[in-house]
């Protein structure tokens, strides 16, 4: 059975890596045939060949099952012809709204469509809407506050799910697909927005309204407290009030998993309720005769886990934990000792049957790995001594097992881990799990303010302790290849073998490749130019054999979010760039300079060039040139005189950079416009000739004059644009001017890599990482 469950899981995971789904006849044939074949194979387990055939049948069944559910979800989609059109819809606010600087964002379940003769069946059932504050009729107006379970009539503008596509980046499209959100959009500010019903009664909506009331009670008791958002997150899973600085502290100390409702918290609540009900149950002879106390404790613990999971919004991580606890509870209720490994595998099977997209989440891998390690660390093989010293030893062994056991996955998924994580978790796990979280949850049930005061005081003391530990640096490195990660996992298993097993130290040797795997770099004389997909903005990473340059840092998304922290810095870390030899900020516009602060904080920078007078560093001036590892760099614009006269736009001060090796060149033009192009044509027409061109100003109609396009003569042209951006870049007439070139767009192609080597090659990330759910 164990091998068959693992084979099923491998089949499910394999399907999630495919560009397209298998045909319906094949899926139906496997779904019908495999269940008929498996019982016959199971009666002949002793024959190795048939055991292999049984595992293969289970793997095919996993592929077919995941394909069946994926096909159903793909049917719930937004027709392409409805993107960008105003649609009047009626529906219900389905989840707790998340407020942000310029408005709020919420999930919305569509019930009917009241415009453009569009039937509701043509729209996805569940969408994500943003409602922005904004200026209307020269007056600043607030968006109305929405509450869960309210029915509204909105005029919305929708688009298909779309996210930035970069190597080692967060897959926003997969995240939406897993949650069944099949379109995103916003409420039109000048159109009708009408609340139709204050409360729509369904169990799911009632739970969301309850979560909102609990959140309001937390904020009412501690309105100005710095850590009230963490307490609310521990009680109802709402993390929006946790600041970016607090998240940074948690990452620095390796305790991020504790600051949301995780499997540990759900398990803890289940255990506490089981112990409480079991103890009280034993005091009643009548109850004991009706139902044995152990079974009553199991039922109470499972019900408590269900209630806590629902209160947390039934997010995917809590769902996985509840499924795992359900398997264990059923085994204990039946009186059968399934064993740790079988219980874990049955939980895995249940999770994948209900949610085959769970394998797309890093939390899936980390949670199952951590639970497996905890089972292993708690087994008799790690010691059977008793007493307080033995308890401390077992606690230390557990910490060691989880820390070293999850290390390969942390390196593969996040390229970093906290050196102080064992120490931080040794205190934070018991304090949060047995003191702070129970107090927050108890306040949610019995709103007595002293409970929250004590919880906040304990949390403040813990945060002071974590702040001291955060002064230690993180271990950061390039992402290891999958092969090195698998070898490291083997090393973990070897290292955690029972005491007395010979040569356990060899496990550490198997960890070394993942810890010290060198980053891929261009050969001397070559350059890799990566145009990252940052939306409507620009960020370009240029690497040579021993140097790295960053050309712009992407847009500012909100007061607490920018492309620097979300895209650029993680990409640099994953590709082994731990310092920048040069940073060029081309001009002041926020879609180019929005991430500069995050980059400056994260990495040492040897040299900064920009056209911003307020930014410390050098001015970028035409004529500046240098050479790294056989690759030549030259600044072509602006001239020194341009700084002495006021430019009409900041775009006119954009720093233009030419990157060249023996084979050819790439011309990076930022946001120059027609007047700047004419100045370059008059001043240095020979330097404009390039094989690859970053289209000026995202393909705006104010740039890419016919004379400039002809002078550059690029074979490859790249338009860095956001999906369905409001500027409608690139303009069709501009795209037509590049008809002789091969054209690339970051919104449809994702991150684009140019390799200047013996030949010049251009490749797109979306083409290499195509998945069936991508529109």
XYZ file of C-alpha atoms in Angstrom:
775
model
C 0.000 0.000 0.000
C 2.795 2.430 0.854
C 4.401 2.118 -2.577
C 1.051 2.520 -4.302
C 0.230 5.723 -2.404
C 3.629 7.173 -3.242
C 3.118 6.212 -6.888
C -0.285 7.939 -6.881
C 1.341 11.062 -5.409
C 4.067 10.994 -8.064
C 1.396 10.781 -10.760
C -0.459 13.779 -9.319
C 2.763 15.765 -9.120
C 3.736 14.792 -12.668
C 0.461 16.150 -14.045
C 1.144 19.562 -12.451
C 4.339 19.899 -14.525
C 2.591 19.399 -17.885
C 1.966 22.048 -20.521
C -1.390 20.532 -21.430
C -3.838 17.960 -20.090
C -4.157 14.461 -21.548
C -7.162 13.743 -23.751
C -10.488 12.867 -22.193
C -10.658 9.325 -23.671
C -7.332 8.421 -22.077
C -8.307 9.946 -18.718
C -11.616 8.076 -18.627
C -9.960 4.819 -19.677
C -7.474 5.056 -16.790
C -10.118 6.082 -14.245
C -12.264 3.102 -15.199
C -9.559 0.534 -15.886
C -7.099 1.128 -13.040
C -9.599 0.499 -10.181
C -10.635 -2.757 -11.879
C -7.017 -3.851 -12.317
C -5.699 -2.984 -8.848
C -7.658 -5.608 -6.819
C -6.419 -8.370 -9.110
C -2.836 -7.115 -8.794
C -3.199 -6.777 -5.031
C -3.942 -10.496 -4.650
C -0.579 -11.222 -6.304
C 1.651 -8.909 -4.305
C 4.349 -11.520 -3.894
C 5.304 -11.339 -7.573
C 7.772 -8.422 -8.079
C 6.776 -7.748 -11.684
C 3.110 -7.420 -10.741
C 4.026 -5.125 -7.816
C 5.765 -2.831 -10.271
C 2.729 -2.976 -12.550
C 0.487 -2.121 -9.574
C 2.606 0.946 -8.749
C 2.501 2.019 -12.392
C -1.274 1.680 -12.427
C -1.504 3.874 -9.307
C 0.756 6.487 -10.879
C -1.454 6.578 -13.980
C -4.496 6.814 -11.725
C -2.906 9.836 -10.022
C -2.331 11.501 -13.392
C -5.893 10.787 -14.520
C -7.494 11.931 -11.255
C -5.560 15.216 -11.229
C -6.376 15.729 -14.934
C -10.088 15.146 -14.288
C -10.269 17.827 -11.566
C -8.027 20.194 -13.527
C -10.229 19.885 -16.602
C -13.302 20.754 -14.555
C -11.608 23.803 -13.090
C -10.382 24.988 -16.479
C -13.976 25.094 -17.682
C -14.639 27.845 -15.136
C -12.866 30.602 -17.027
C -13.333 34.148 -18.256
C -13.875 34.337 -22.028
C -11.108 36.303 -23.666
C -13.561 38.611 -25.436
C -14.911 39.829 -22.065
C -11.532 40.993 -20.750
C -11.432 44.730 -20.209
C -15.191 45.254 -20.697
C -17.522 46.799 -18.123
C -19.809 44.135 -16.657
C -22.540 44.701 -14.096
C -22.622 41.736 -11.737
C -24.487 40.740 -8.597
C -22.836 38.525 -6.042
C -21.662 38.018 -2.487
C -18.450 39.039 -0.708
C -17.192 35.533 -0.010
C -14.212 36.070 2.294
C -12.671 38.487 4.739
C -11.657 41.635 2.793
C -7.998 42.629 2.889
C -7.462 46.343 3.233
C -4.447 48.022 1.655
C -3.178 51.536 1.168
C -5.484 52.507 -1.706
C -8.565 50.427 -1.006
C -9.451 46.836 -0.258
C -9.353 43.463 -1.993
C -11.840 40.635 -1.575
C -13.095 37.411 -3.113
C -16.482 37.730 -4.773
C -18.882 34.953 -5.788
C -20.910 35.931 -8.852
C -24.607 35.070 -8.796
C -25.847 36.878 -11.911
C -24.815 39.284 -14.670
C -27.012 42.294 -15.406
C -25.267 43.930 -18.352
C -24.273 43.361 -21.962
C -26.617 40.375 -22.216
C -23.888 38.171 -20.765
C -25.162 35.025 -19.017
C -23.670 34.309 -15.613
C -22.539 30.931 -16.901
C -19.951 32.701 -19.072
C -18.231 34.257 -16.067
C -16.165 32.411 -13.452
C -18.011 31.698 -10.260
C -15.295 33.051 -7.962
C -13.229 36.147 -8.743
C -10.856 38.483 -6.920
C -11.875 42.158 -6.897
C -10.043 45.299 -5.831
C -11.934 48.438 -4.910
C -9.659 51.454 -5.007
C -9.970 54.791 -3.332
C -9.572 57.478 -5.944
C -10.188 60.944 -7.237
C -13.553 61.456 -8.882
C -14.811 64.768 -10.257
C -11.841 66.590 -8.670
C -12.806 65.235 -5.267
C -11.179 62.507 -3.211
C -13.740 59.837 -2.449
C -13.454 56.772 -0.270
C -14.521 53.366 -1.508
C -17.371 52.022 0.584
C -16.388 49.394 3.137
C -17.529 45.895 2.300
C -18.162 43.096 4.762
C -18.252 39.330 4.290
C -21.654 37.828 3.410
C -22.988 41.072 1.897
C -24.681 40.981 -1.509
C -23.581 43.779 -3.863
C -24.221 45.023 -7.349
C -20.956 46.164 -8.944
C -19.779 47.301 -12.330
C -16.467 45.543 -12.754
C -13.707 45.195 -15.292
C -12.118 41.740 -15.312
C -9.094 39.988 -16.756
C -7.827 36.435 -16.727
C -5.476 35.424 -13.904
C -2.024 36.740 -14.685
C 1.139 37.087 -12.617
C 4.786 37.937 -13.098
C 6.688 34.968 -14.519
C 10.317 34.837 -13.377
C 12.721 32.014 -12.526
C 12.639 31.236 -8.777
C 9.686 33.611 -8.399
C 6.265 33.277 -6.808
C 3.733 31.726 -9.221
C 0.699 33.925 -8.640
C -1.298 32.199 -11.388
C -0.801 28.781 -9.772
C -1.782 30.251 -6.383
C -5.048 31.594 -7.811
C -5.746 28.368 -9.700
C -5.325 26.267 -6.555
C -7.880 28.448 -4.780
C -10.370 28.351 -7.633
C -10.116 32.088 -8.356
C -10.449 32.248 -12.134
C -10.467 35.994 -12.809
C -9.253 39.200 -11.197
C -10.392 42.753 -11.657
C -11.576 45.937 -10.028
C -14.752 47.840 -9.234
C -15.303 50.714 -11.651
C -15.096 53.947 -9.630
C -17.707 55.993 -11.489
C -20.278 53.249 -11.925
C -23.030 51.972 -9.672
C -21.976 50.193 -6.481
C -25.015 49.152 -4.474
C -25.351 47.022 -1.366
C -28.392 44.801 -1.905
C -28.385 42.645 1.260
C -26.583 43.080 4.560
C -26.280 39.358 5.190
C -26.637 36.301 2.968
C -27.090 33.268 5.177
C -24.987 30.253 4.293
C -22.608 28.378 6.624
C -19.506 29.581 4.779
C -20.617 33.225 4.725
C -21.646 33.094 8.397
C -18.152 31.900 9.344
C -16.564 34.742 7.385
C -18.824 37.290 9.116
C -17.839 35.782 12.477
C -14.158 36.114 11.570
C -14.708 39.779 10.741
C -16.388 40.424 14.103
C -13.531 38.747 15.937
C -10.986 40.831 14.045
C -12.896 43.990 14.943
C -12.929 42.991 18.624
C -9.133 42.540 18.584
C -8.646 45.995 17.068
C -11.136 47.548 19.488
C -9.290 46.233 22.567
C -5.769 46.991 21.300
C -6.249 49.754 18.698
C -2.670 51.059 18.773
C -0.798 47.951 19.889
C 2.106 47.071 17.579
C 1.487 43.307 17.616
C -2.304 43.090 17.564
C -2.114 41.945 13.935
C -0.090 38.894 14.984
C -2.625 38.001 17.659
C -5.444 38.266 15.116
C -3.463 36.070 12.721
C -3.071 33.411 15.403
C -6.800 33.446 16.154
C -8.482 33.771 12.744
C -5.676 33.476 10.186
C -5.910 37.109 9.030
C -2.371 38.342 8.384
C -3.046 41.713 6.760
C -2.189 43.717 9.897
C 1.299 42.158 10.209
C 3.769 44.745 8.933
C 6.526 44.108 6.409
C 9.116 44.800 9.108
C 7.616 42.150 11.365
C 7.666 39.616 8.516
C 11.312 40.463 7.911
C 12.073 39.739 11.573
C 10.282 36.382 11.381
C 12.192 35.397 8.251
C 15.476 36.478 9.792
C 14.931 34.196 12.784
C 13.172 31.313 11.031
C 9.859 31.489 12.922
C 7.574 32.573 10.061
C 5.626 29.302 10.333
C 4.528 30.212 13.867
C 2.974 33.572 13.014
C 0.061 32.158 11.074
C -2.330 29.342 11.800
C -0.143 26.396 10.908
C -0.429 22.669 11.339
C 1.322 22.982 14.668
C -1.364 25.299 16.054
C -4.269 23.200 14.785
C -2.696 20.084 16.267
C -2.054 21.884 19.536
C -5.690 22.984 19.825
C -6.873 19.470 19.030
C -4.565 18.008 21.682
C -5.635 20.526 24.359
C -9.339 19.930 23.755
C -8.823 16.166 23.636
C -6.997 16.251 26.978
C -9.618 18.536 28.563
C -12.665 16.562 27.405
C -10.976 13.241 28.130
C -10.212 14.315 31.713
C -13.739 15.596 32.335
C -15.339 12.583 30.654
C -13.634 10.196 33.049
C -15.373 11.891 35.974
C -18.820 10.750 34.782
C -19.696 7.055 35.102
C -22.778 7.475 32.910
C -20.755 9.094 30.103
C -18.070 6.437 30.390
C -20.706 3.708 29.946
C -22.173 5.512 26.930
C -18.797 6.178 25.226
C -15.282 5.357 26.388
C -13.226 8.379 27.415
C -10.466 7.825 24.789
C -13.031 7.938 21.977
C -14.682 11.010 23.475
C -11.288 12.707 23.621
C -10.605 11.787 19.979
C -13.965 13.184 18.882
C -13.471 16.380 20.896
C -9.987 16.924 19.497
C -11.156 16.402 15.922
C -14.139 18.743 16.358
C -11.853 21.382 17.889
C -9.479 21.069 14.934
C -12.439 21.473 12.544
C -13.692 24.543 14.364
C -10.253 26.160 14.490
C -9.657 25.435 10.797
C -12.985 27.021 9.862
C -12.256 30.029 12.069
C -8.934 30.404 10.258
C -10.745 30.695 6.941
C -10.113 27.062 6.002
C -6.957 28.036 4.162
C -5.077 25.357 2.256
C -2.413 24.738 4.984
C -5.086 24.229 7.631
C -7.024 21.959 5.287
C -3.971 19.732 4.907
C -3.517 19.561 8.667
C -7.180 18.737 9.222
C -7.036 15.935 6.663
C -3.967 14.483 8.355
C -5.593 14.681 11.781
C -8.741 13.068 10.364
C -6.756 10.042 9.252
C -5.081 9.724 12.646
C -8.409 10.224 14.470
C -10.126 7.525 12.404
C -7.276 5.103 13.062
C -7.375 5.769 16.805
C -11.173 5.573 16.913
C -11.129 2.209 15.152
C -8.548 0.914 17.606
C -6.115 0.038 14.852
C -2.466 0.957 15.134
C -1.639 2.028 11.588
C 1.859 3.170 12.439
C 3.371 6.573 11.807
C 4.403 6.017 8.194
C 1.070 4.525 7.131
C -0.890 7.314 8.859
C 1.228 9.929 7.111
C 0.784 8.274 3.705
C -2.980 7.938 4.158
C -3.105 11.641 5.027
C -1.083 12.346 1.881
C -3.547 10.333 -0.182
C -6.537 12.173 1.294
C -4.940 15.577 0.680
C -4.175 14.793 -2.960
C -7.612 13.307 -3.606
C -9.287 16.494 -2.374
C -6.650 19.003 -3.528
C -4.290 17.697 -6.243
C -2.825 21.211 -6.616
C -1.408 21.107 -3.074
C 1.908 19.935 -4.557
C 2.328 23.427 -6.055
C 2.673 24.949 -2.585
C 5.997 25.052 -0.721
C 3.994 24.625 2.473
C 2.833 21.196 1.296
C 6.382 19.882 1.079
C 7.558 21.553 4.276
C 4.553 20.467 6.337
C 4.723 16.807 5.322
C 8.499 16.800 5.741
C 8.220 18.362 9.214
C 5.496 15.940 10.333
C 7.480 12.967 9.048
C 10.562 14.178 10.885
C 8.568 14.698 14.065
C 7.231 11.130 13.821
C 10.773 9.898 13.332
C 12.222 11.994 16.151
C 9.477 10.823 18.513
C 10.008 7.164 17.773
C 11.796 4.807 20.101
C 14.855 4.759 17.913
C 15.840 8.173 19.268
C 15.797 7.017 22.855
C 13.500 5.544 25.494
C 14.921 7.204 28.623
C 12.544 8.860 31.080
C 12.736 11.889 33.323
C 13.226 15.594 32.792
C 16.706 15.174 31.345
C 15.391 12.683 28.841
C 12.531 15.052 27.993
C 15.019 17.844 27.277
C 17.120 15.448 25.217
C 14.079 14.404 23.175
C 13.111 18.042 22.658
C 16.628 18.798 21.452
C 16.584 15.759 19.178
C 13.272 16.898 17.723
C 14.608 20.410 17.066
C 17.718 18.973 15.455
C 15.717 16.578 13.276
C 13.305 19.254 11.996
C 16.052 21.850 11.452
C 18.459 19.608 9.573
C 15.667 17.670 7.862
C 13.977 20.674 6.251
C 17.269 22.332 5.283
C 17.451 20.890 1.727
C 13.896 21.978 0.965
C 14.491 25.482 2.353
C 17.557 25.856 0.154
C 15.694 24.644 -2.945
C 12.539 26.697 -2.366
C 13.836 29.878 -0.703
C 17.655 29.806 -1.067
C 18.114 30.804 2.568
C 17.738 29.656 6.144
C 18.229 31.241 9.527
C 21.339 30.257 11.458
C 19.564 31.099 14.705
C 16.381 29.223 13.810
C 16.939 26.327 16.272
C 17.448 28.725 19.173
C 14.572 30.988 18.146
C 12.175 28.072 17.706
C 13.264 26.431 20.954
C 11.659 29.358 22.794
C 9.093 30.569 20.259
C 7.366 27.217 19.641
C 6.318 26.556 23.258
C 5.576 30.222 24.025
C 3.447 30.762 20.917
C 1.828 27.336 20.806
C 1.011 26.882 24.504
C 0.595 30.455 25.732
C 0.078 33.191 23.129
C -2.053 31.308 20.581
C -4.375 29.775 23.239
C -4.875 33.200 24.825
C -5.721 34.746 21.423
C -8.102 31.903 20.608
C -9.703 32.050 24.059
C -10.315 35.779 23.609
C -11.980 35.032 20.265
C -14.392 32.724 22.118
C -14.705 34.710 25.373
C -13.903 38.387 24.619
C -12.410 39.285 28.000
C -9.771 42.033 27.446
C -7.221 40.842 30.069
C -6.676 37.721 27.986
C -5.517 39.879 25.095
C -3.420 42.147 27.335
C -1.471 39.174 28.706
C -1.078 37.674 25.248
C 0.264 40.940 23.847
C 2.682 41.345 26.756
C 4.082 37.860 26.183
C 4.321 38.500 22.465
C 6.166 41.786 23.005
C 8.740 40.002 25.175
C 9.159 37.309 22.521
C 9.590 39.945 19.805
C 12.355 41.614 21.829
C 14.130 38.267 22.058
C 13.746 37.666 18.317
C 15.049 41.154 17.601
C 18.276 40.266 19.418
C 18.639 37.046 17.431
C 17.896 38.799 14.144
C 21.263 40.539 14.304
C 22.843 37.280 13.193
C 23.062 36.967 9.403
C 20.981 34.615 7.271
C 22.609 31.846 5.295
C 21.894 32.800 1.675
C 23.079 31.033 -1.450
C 22.142 30.197 -5.043
C 19.341 27.730 -5.590
C 20.815 24.206 -5.730
C 19.755 21.921 -8.598
C 17.148 19.261 -7.938
C 19.766 16.489 -8.081
C 21.831 18.110 -5.317
C 18.655 18.533 -3.241
C 17.777 14.846 -3.586
C 21.319 13.881 -2.544
C 20.972 16.206 0.462
C 17.681 14.545 1.438
C 19.438 11.194 1.335
C 22.116 12.709 3.548
C 19.456 13.824 6.033
C 18.031 10.313 6.248
C 21.531 8.916 6.761
C 22.356 11.528 9.392
C 19.186 10.817 11.395
C 19.638 7.056 11.508
C 19.546 5.473 14.995
C 22.495 5.946 17.322
C 25.115 3.319 16.861
C 24.651 3.134 13.091
C 28.154 3.278 11.561
C 29.439 6.340 9.675
C 26.425 8.590 10.268
C 28.766 11.537 9.642
C 28.655 10.659 5.935
C 25.203 12.259 5.919
C 26.850 15.655 6.418
C 29.049 15.005 3.403
C 25.950 14.416 1.286
C 24.601 17.818 2.401
C 27.648 19.685 1.124
C 26.706 19.839 -2.597
C 23.399 21.565 -1.800
C 25.092 23.950 0.617
C 27.962 24.967 -1.635
C 26.701 24.421 -5.179
C 28.253 27.183 -7.309
C 25.998 29.538 -9.237
C 25.961 29.285 -13.020
C 27.899 32.166 -14.584
C 28.718 33.289 -18.121
C 32.099 32.359 -19.565
C 34.748 35.110 -19.847
C 33.833 37.347 -22.756
C 30.121 36.426 -22.513
C 27.209 38.236 -20.878
C 23.735 37.205 -19.762
C 21.125 39.955 -19.876
C 17.880 39.092 -18.047
C 14.870 41.362 -18.573
C 12.716 40.487 -15.577
C 8.930 40.418 -15.701
C 8.022 43.126 -13.183
C 4.756 44.281 -14.741
C 4.555 47.808 -16.118
C 8.124 48.800 -15.308
C 11.699 47.778 -15.886
C 14.422 45.753 -14.164
C 17.330 44.233 -16.094
C 20.123 42.097 -14.624
C 23.402 41.956 -16.571
C 25.960 39.328 -15.527
C 29.450 38.646 -16.773
C 31.937 36.029 -15.568
C 32.774 37.904 -12.337
C 30.499 40.970 -12.233
C 26.830 41.929 -12.002
C 24.917 45.076 -12.933
C 21.296 45.992 -12.245
C 19.612 48.367 -14.685
C 16.549 49.802 -12.893
C 14.713 48.180 -10.006
C 11.111 47.836 -11.162
C 7.930 49.558 -9.980
C 6.573 50.551 -6.597
C 3.376 48.523 -6.156
C 2.207 49.974 -2.830
C 3.516 51.611 0.322
C 4.775 48.226 1.600
C 5.452 46.359 -1.636
C 7.751 46.906 -4.590
C 9.458 44.920 -7.315
C 12.768 45.169 -5.494
C 11.683 43.063 -2.515
C 9.208 40.824 -4.387
C 11.098 40.020 -7.589
C 14.554 41.547 -8.021
C 16.237 40.651 -4.718
C 14.910 37.043 -4.657
C 16.082 36.586 -8.248
C 19.529 37.961 -7.504
C 19.848 35.715 -4.436
C 18.702 32.611 -6.319
C 21.177 33.217 -9.144
C 24.131 33.722 -6.803
C 24.471 37.496 -7.012
C 25.476 38.582 -3.498
C 26.786 42.043 -4.489
C 26.252 44.503 -7.306
C 29.242 45.972 -9.056
C 26.986 48.651 -10.536
C 23.414 49.866 -10.081
C 21.919 52.160 -12.717
C 18.685 53.996 -11.924
C 17.777 55.479 -15.269
C 15.312 58.177 -14.140
C 12.886 59.163 -11.404
C 9.668 57.457 -12.537
C 8.434 54.955 -9.941
C 8.024 52.156 -12.472
C 11.821 52.214 -12.852
C 13.064 53.325 -9.420
C 10.368 51.932 -7.117
C 12.481 49.037 -5.790
C 15.740 50.897 -5.197
C 15.447 51.035 -1.395
C 14.896 47.266 -1.120
C 17.890 46.542 -3.357
C 20.140 48.948 -1.451
C 19.140 47.352 1.855
C 19.648 43.788 0.638
C 22.955 43.971 -1.240
C 26.255 45.840 -1.104
C 26.598 48.075 -4.167
C 30.027 49.140 -5.408
C 28.893 51.873 -7.783
C 25.632 53.722 -8.381
C 24.857 55.736 -11.507
C 21.623 57.631 -12.059
C 20.046 60.792 -13.398
C 18.420 61.494 -10.017
C 20.155 64.348 -8.210
C 18.802 63.208 -4.832
C 20.212 59.681 -5.146
C 23.772 59.321 -3.763
C 26.291 58.222 -6.365
C 27.463 59.337 -9.791
C 25.531 60.936 -12.574
C 25.197 58.780 -15.666
C 26.715 60.811 -18.502
C 27.288 59.973 -22.149
C 30.892 58.907 -22.628
C 31.211 56.814 -19.476
C 32.597 53.386 -20.368
C 34.154 50.375 -18.680
C 34.972 46.752 -19.376
C 34.276 43.661 -17.264
C 35.571 40.208 -18.155
C 35.827 41.016 -21.864
C 32.380 42.688 -22.030
C 32.200 46.425 -22.773
C 29.672 48.846 -21.262
C 28.998 52.372 -22.516
C 26.555 55.081 -21.412
C 25.111 56.919 -24.433
C 22.610 59.299 -22.830
C 22.067 61.857 -21.265
C 24.803 64.387 -21.937
C 26.337 66.577 -19.233
C 24.579 69.611 -20.716
C 21.195 67.949 -20.191
C 21.659 68.301 -16.426
C 22.144 72.062 -16.759
C 18.870 72.630 -18.579
C 15.500 71.545 -17.347
C 14.164 68.563 -19.264
C 10.547 68.557 -20.343
C 10.045 65.136 -18.746
C 12.024 62.856 -16.475
C 11.894 60.372 -19.367
C 14.260 62.640 -21.317
C 16.960 62.076 -18.674
C 16.850 58.280 -19.001
C 20.259 56.609 -18.882
C 20.889 54.617 -22.076
C 23.346 51.717 -21.775
C 25.017 49.646 -24.485
C 26.344 46.178 -23.538
C 28.698 44.634 -26.096
C 30.964 41.644 -26.568
C 32.860 40.291 -29.563
C 29.663 38.877 -31.083
C 27.194 41.729 -30.791
C 25.439 44.168 -28.484
C 22.304 44.901 -26.511
C 20.914 48.444 -26.326
C 19.003 49.320 -23.134
C 17.026 52.520 -23.705
C 14.727 52.885 -20.654
C 12.103 55.604 -21.356
C 13.795 57.878 -23.918
C 11.405 59.620 -26.284
C 11.530 60.917 -29.845
C 13.623 64.018 -29.053
C 16.221 61.905 -27.262
C 16.304 59.424 -30.119
C 16.987 62.266 -32.541
C 19.779 63.544 -30.304
C 21.373 60.101 -30.266
C 21.060 59.814 -34.046
C 22.803 63.140 -34.444
C 25.515 62.438 -31.879
C 26.446 58.746 -32.143
C 24.549 56.857 -34.869
C 27.210 54.133 -35.143
C 26.852 53.209 -31.457
C 23.126 52.574 -31.840
C 23.513 49.570 -34.137
C 22.632 46.525 -31.991
C 21.369 43.004 -32.405
C 18.981 43.277 -29.446
C 16.977 46.369 -28.450
C 14.958 47.078 -25.325
C 12.152 49.102 -26.938
C 12.126 52.724 -25.701
C 9.408 53.675 -23.223
C 7.682 50.244 -23.265
C 6.557 50.762 -26.864
C 4.906 54.134 -26.276
C 3.733 56.206 -29.236
C 6.108 58.979 -28.089
C 9.162 56.835 -28.931
C 10.562 54.421 -31.540
C 10.682 56.804 -34.477
C 11.194 55.181 -37.857
C 14.701 56.704 -38.157
C 15.738 55.329 -34.762
C 14.349 51.863 -35.505
C 16.248 51.776 -38.804
C 19.491 53.001 -37.222
C 19.423 50.309 -34.523
C 18.463 47.552 -36.948
C 17.796 45.062 -34.157
C 17.019 41.426 -34.931
C 15.322 41.051 -31.538
C 13.123 43.672 -29.828
C 11.834 43.391 -26.261
C 8.810 45.267 -24.901
C 8.781 45.327 -21.047
C 5.069 45.819 -20.367
C 2.395 44.909 -17.850
C -0.524 42.652 -18.736
C -3.431 44.762 -20.066
C -1.721 47.901 -18.762
C -3.723 51.113 -18.708
C -1.282 52.854 -21.105
C -2.004 50.226 -23.788
C 1.699 49.655 -24.302
C 3.058 48.627 -26.714
C 1.074 50.665 -29.210
C 0.079 48.754 -32.361
C 1.646 51.331 -34.659
C 4.921 51.069 -32.762
C 4.900 47.276 -32.902
C 4.402 47.538 -36.650
C 7.595 49.599 -36.986
C 9.516 46.600 -35.701
C 7.962 44.236 -38.249
C 11.411 43.168 -39.483
C 12.443 42.101 -35.950
C 11.419 39.197 -33.754
C 9.313 40.732 -30.990
C 9.126 39.718 -27.331
C 6.782 40.950 -24.599
C 7.298 40.428 -20.893
C 3.542 40.196 -20.253
C 3.142 37.193 -22.569
C 6.700 35.781 -22.515
C 7.666 36.391 -18.874
C 11.321 37.034 -18.045
C 13.470 37.168 -21.179
C 17.125 36.110 -21.265
C 19.636 37.336 -23.839
C 22.886 35.384 -24.037
C 25.798 37.233 -25.618
C 28.193 34.390 -26.360
C 29.660 32.995 -29.577
C 26.137 33.475 -30.896
C 23.301 35.625 -29.590
C 20.282 33.713 -28.304
C 17.049 34.991 -26.771
C 14.705 32.794 -24.713
C 11.490 33.348 -22.737
C 10.709 31.900 -19.312
C 7.034 31.170 -20.032
C 7.979 29.081 -23.062
C 10.369 27.012 -20.925
C 8.030 26.768 -17.925
C 4.668 26.380 -19.601
C 1.882 24.916 -17.441
C -1.628 23.863 -18.388
C -3.365 26.464 -16.203
C -1.654 29.436 -17.865
C -4.093 31.348 -20.044
